[in-house]
Short mmCIF file of C-alpha atoms in Angstrom, two decimals:
data_model
loop_
_atom_site.label_atom_id
_atom_site.label_comp_id
_atom_site.label_asym_id
_atom_site.label_seq_id
_atom_site.Cartn_x
_atom_site.Cartn_y
_atom_site.Cartn_z
CA UNK A 300 -118.63 -83.89 126.07
CA UNK A 301 -115.25 -82.15 126.20
CA UNK A 302 -114.68 -79.08 124.01
CA UNK A 303 -111.11 -78.01 123.31
CA UNK A 304 -110.21 -75.04 121.12
CA UNK A 305 -106.50 -75.05 120.36
CA UNK A 306 -103.82 -74.14 117.87
CA UNK A 307 -102.73 -77.57 116.80
CA UNK A 308 -101.51 -79.74 113.97
CA UNK A 309 -102.98 -83.18 113.34
CA UNK A 310 -101.40 -86.26 111.78
CA UNK A 311 -103.36 -89.35 110.84
CA UNK A 312 -101.32 -92.56 110.85
CA UNK A 313 -102.95 -95.70 109.45
CA UNK A 314 -103.67 -97.29 106.10
CA UNK A 315 -102.97 -93.85 104.64
CA UNK A 316 -101.35 -90.76 106.11
CA UNK A 317 -102.76 -87.24 106.29
CA UNK A 318 -101.51 -83.98 107.79
CA UNK A 319 -103.33 -80.88 108.98
CA UNK A 320 -100.87 -78.01 109.48
CA UNK A 321 -100.87 -75.80 112.59
CA UNK A 322 -104.07 -73.74 112.89
CA UNK A 323 -106.86 -72.96 115.40
CA UNK A 324 -109.31 -75.87 115.60
CA UNK A 325 -112.11 -77.32 117.69
CA UNK A 326 -111.52 -80.78 119.15
CA UNK A 327 -114.66 -82.67 120.26
CA UNK A 328 -114.16 -85.56 122.67
CA UNK A 329 -117.46 -87.36 123.22
CA UNK A 330 -118.60 -89.70 125.95
CA UNK A 331 -118.65 -92.61 123.48
CA UNK A 332 -114.87 -92.18 123.08
CA UNK A 333 -114.95 -90.62 119.62
CA UNK A 334 -112.65 -87.72 118.80
CA UNK A 335 -113.20 -85.30 115.92
CA UNK A 336 -111.33 -82.21 114.73
CA UNK A 337 -113.29 -79.29 113.24
CA UNK A 338 -112.54 -76.04 111.44
CA UNK A 339 -114.87 -73.03 111.29
CA UNK A 340 -116.42 -74.18 108.00
CA UNK A 341 -117.54 -77.45 106.29
CA UNK A 342 -120.86 -77.37 108.18
CA UNK A 343 -120.99 -80.43 110.49
CA UNK A 344 -118.18 -82.38 108.77
CA UNK A 345 -114.93 -82.83 110.72
CA UNK A 346 -111.50 -82.40 109.14
CA UNK A 347 -110.48 -85.71 110.67
CA UNK A 348 -111.86 -88.06 113.30
CA UNK A 349 -111.53 -91.37 115.11
CA UNK A 350 -114.58 -93.51 115.82
CA UNK A 351 -114.84 -95.68 118.94
CA UNK A 352 -113.44 -97.86 120.32
CA UNK A 353 -110.46 -95.57 120.78
CA UNK A 354 -108.36 -94.14 123.59
CA UNK A 355 -106.93 -90.65 124.10
CA UNK A 356 -103.52 -90.29 125.77
CA UNK A 357 -102.32 -86.79 126.69
CA UNK A 358 -98.53 -86.51 127.00
CA UNK A 359 -97.73 -82.84 127.40
CA UNK A 360 -98.25 -81.09 124.09
CA UNK A 361 -98.75 -84.39 122.25
CA UNK A 362 -102.19 -85.98 122.31
CA UNK A 363 -102.49 -89.43 120.73
CA UNK A 364 -105.82 -91.07 119.86
CA UNK A 365 -105.43 -94.80 119.14
CA UNK A 366 -108.15 -97.01 117.69
CA UNK A 367 -108.66 -100.10 119.83
CA UNK A 368 -109.08 -102.53 116.91
CA UNK A 369 -107.07 -101.21 113.98
CA UNK A 370 -104.23 -99.42 115.79
CA UNK A 371 -104.74 -96.34 113.61
CA UNK A 372 -103.74 -93.09 115.27
CA UNK A 373 -104.50 -89.40 115.33
CA UNK A 374 -101.58 -87.42 116.74
CA UNK A 375 -102.41 -83.87 117.82
CA UNK A 376 -99.54 -81.50 118.51
CA UNK A 377 -100.84 -78.70 120.73
CA UNK A 378 -99.16 -75.30 120.37
CA UNK A 379 -101.67 -73.36 122.48
CA UNK A 380 -104.92 -74.34 124.21
CA UNK A 381 -107.41 -71.47 124.08
CA UNK A 382 -110.37 -73.21 125.74
CA UNK A 383 -110.96 -76.51 127.52
CA UNK A 384 -114.31 -77.38 129.09
CA UNK A 385 -116.38 -80.47 129.85
CA UNK A 386 -120.17 -80.63 129.79
CA UNK A 387 -122.58 -83.41 130.82
CA UNK A 388 -125.23 -83.66 128.10
CA UNK A 389 -127.03 -86.78 129.35
CA UNK A 390 -128.99 -89.20 127.17
CA UNK A 391 -130.23 -87.64 123.95
CA UNK A 392 -133.90 -88.33 123.10
CA UNK A 393 -133.02 -88.58 119.40
CA UNK A 394 -134.46 -86.87 116.36
CA UNK A 395 -138.22 -86.34 116.43
CA UNK A 396 -139.57 -86.26 112.89
CA UNK A 397 -142.31 -83.89 111.87
CA UNK A 398 -145.83 -85.24 111.58
CA UNK A 399 -145.69 -85.94 107.86
CA UNK A 400 -142.39 -87.87 108.04
CA UNK A 401 -143.59 -89.91 111.00
CA UNK A 402 -146.84 -90.73 109.19
CA UNK A 403 -144.96 -91.59 105.98
CA UNK A 404 -142.87 -94.06 107.95
CA UNK A 405 -145.98 -95.64 109.49
CA UNK A 406 -147.78 -95.87 106.14
CA UNK A 407 -144.78 -97.23 104.25
CA UNK A 408 -144.25 -99.91 106.90
CA UNK A 409 -147.90 -100.87 106.52
CA UNK A 410 -147.63 -100.91 102.71
CA UNK A 411 -144.05 -102.10 102.39
CA UNK A 412 -144.64 -103.58 98.92
CA UNK A 413 -144.75 -99.98 97.69
CA UNK A 414 -140.97 -100.42 97.50
CA UNK A 415 -141.28 -103.53 95.34
CA UNK A 416 -143.06 -106.84 94.98
CA UNK A 417 -141.98 -109.34 97.62
CA UNK A 418 -140.72 -106.80 100.19
CA UNK A 419 -141.30 -107.74 103.84
CA UNK A 420 -140.90 -105.62 106.95
CA UNK A 421 -138.29 -106.47 109.61
CA UNK A 422 -139.08 -103.51 111.85
CA UNK A 423 -139.52 -99.76 112.07
CA UNK A 424 -137.01 -97.60 113.97
CA UNK A 425 -134.23 -100.19 113.85
CA UNK A 426 -131.71 -98.88 116.38
CA UNK A 427 -128.02 -98.42 115.57
CA UNK A 428 -125.19 -96.84 117.52
CA UNK A 429 -125.83 -93.50 115.76
CA UNK A 430 -129.61 -93.50 115.75
CA UNK A 431 -132.61 -95.39 114.41
CA UNK A 432 -133.00 -96.48 110.79
CA UNK A 433 -136.55 -95.55 109.73
CA UNK A 434 -137.36 -98.96 108.23
CA UNK A 435 -135.40 -102.18 107.96
CA UNK A 436 -136.87 -104.71 105.54
CA UNK A 437 -136.06 -107.52 103.10
CA UNK A 438 -136.56 -107.53 99.36
CA UNK A 439 -137.90 -110.37 97.22
CA UNK A 440 -134.46 -112.03 97.29
CA UNK A 441 -134.34 -111.82 101.13
CA UNK A 442 -131.56 -109.22 101.00
CA UNK A 443 -131.59 -106.62 103.80
CA UNK A 444 -132.68 -103.10 102.87
CA UNK A 445 -132.39 -99.95 105.01
CA UNK A 446 -134.88 -97.19 104.20
CA UNK A 447 -134.45 -93.53 105.14
CA UNK A 448 -137.65 -91.47 104.85
CA UNK A 449 -137.86 -87.70 104.39
CA UNK A 450 -140.58 -85.30 103.42
CA UNK A 451 -138.08 -83.45 101.22
CA UNK A 452 -135.06 -85.50 100.17
CA UNK A 453 -131.81 -83.55 100.24
CA UNK A 454 -128.10 -84.34 100.38
CA UNK A 455 -127.95 -84.51 104.18
CA UNK A 456 -130.53 -87.34 104.14
CA UNK A 457 -128.37 -89.34 101.73
CA UNK A 458 -125.35 -88.74 103.99
CA UNK A 459 -127.36 -89.95 106.98
CA UNK A 460 -128.39 -93.15 105.20
CA UNK A 461 -124.78 -93.70 104.08
CA UNK A 462 -123.66 -93.66 107.72
CA UNK A 463 -126.37 -96.14 108.67
CA UNK A 464 -125.37 -98.47 105.83
CA UNK A 465 -121.73 -98.36 106.89
CA UNK A 466 -122.71 -99.57 110.38
CA UNK A 467 -125.30 -102.12 109.28
CA UNK A 468 -122.91 -103.75 106.81
CA UNK A 469 -120.55 -104.53 109.70
CA UNK A 470 -123.20 -106.91 111.11
CA UNK A 471 -122.72 -110.35 109.52
CA UNK A 472 -126.33 -111.23 110.37
CA UNK A 473 -127.58 -108.39 108.13
CA UNK A 474 -124.90 -107.83 105.49
CA UNK A 475 -125.01 -107.12 102.67
CA UNK A 476 -127.38 -104.20 103.26
CA UNK A 477 -128.45 -101.84 100.50
CA UNK A 478 -130.22 -98.52 100.90
CA UNK A 479 -133.38 -96.86 99.67
CA UNK A 480 -133.86 -93.10 100.05
CA UNK A 481 -137.61 -92.42 100.07
CA UNK A 482 -139.24 -88.99 100.06
CA UNK A 483 -142.17 -87.04 98.68
CA UNK A 484 -139.71 -84.91 96.73
CA UNK A 485 -136.04 -85.64 96.03
CA UNK A 486 -133.64 -82.87 95.00
CA UNK A 487 -131.49 -83.48 91.88
CA UNK A 488 -128.24 -83.17 93.86
CA UNK A 489 -129.48 -85.79 96.31
CA UNK A 490 -130.30 -88.14 93.43
CA UNK A 491 -126.80 -87.75 92.01
CA UNK A 492 -125.15 -88.44 95.38
CA UNK A 493 -127.45 -91.41 96.04
CA UNK A 494 -126.63 -92.94 92.65
CA UNK A 495 -122.93 -92.50 93.35
CA UNK A 496 -123.34 -94.33 96.67
CA UNK A 497 -125.41 -97.15 95.15
CA UNK A 498 -128.56 -95.99 96.92
CA UNK A 499 -131.96 -96.28 95.22
CA UNK A 500 -134.34 -93.30 95.26
CA UNK A 501 -138.11 -93.74 95.61
CA UNK A 502 -140.64 -90.90 95.43
CA UNK A 503 -143.55 -91.47 97.82
CA UNK A 504 -147.12 -90.39 97.09
CA UNK A 505 -148.51 -89.46 100.51
CA UNK A 506 -152.13 -89.44 99.39
CA UNK A 507 -151.82 -92.78 97.59
CA UNK A 508 -150.32 -94.37 100.71
CA UNK A 509 -153.32 -93.07 102.64
CA UNK A 510 -155.68 -94.53 100.05
CA UNK A 511 -156.90 -91.15 98.80
CA UNK A 512 -157.83 -91.01 95.12
CA UNK A 513 -156.52 -88.03 93.12
CA UNK A 514 -159.01 -85.19 92.63
CA UNK A 515 -158.33 -85.12 88.90
CA UNK A 516 -157.71 -88.68 87.75
CA UNK A 517 -155.86 -89.09 84.45
CA UNK A 518 -155.75 -91.84 81.86
CA UNK A 519 -151.96 -92.11 82.03
#
């Protein structure tokens, strides 16, 4: 990974146009070819980016990132480079879920009809270019469904599932793919974002999936 901190302006040229005025920014150039521009806020979200396949051409103070398929461009005008370093990170082992999340995934795959009558499992840990989808399955109408599982469902989990859906829907063998966000507890903000993205929310009962009866059974 190459890390560049520079005073630069950025222009996006494509279906739309966008301009970032001159300011100090972090430019990440990853081994997969992706380029993203970050400010010192917005958490992990870049100000602008280009996904692979793309190519970076450095011509003096002008750096041009061109997408290999669409021809869209990011044009960086460098006023001053403050830092430029390259680091070999190697192969990432991926996210290791905590014990409860891993067990929830195992149990839900075993009892996939918890999500609805007629659901069938395709596979657990379905790999994509940005990581594994927890569960890939089909609903009663044989439509593909991607399931993201969390112990506590928050906005970042919905964002993660959104990215998976964007990739999966590019595969004509799977598309259209809809999403289900499943967790033991789902925050209200996450529900609102999921609804806006067309993602269904399902609250999982860990004990019920394990076949444990409630200590205080109720009539309703």
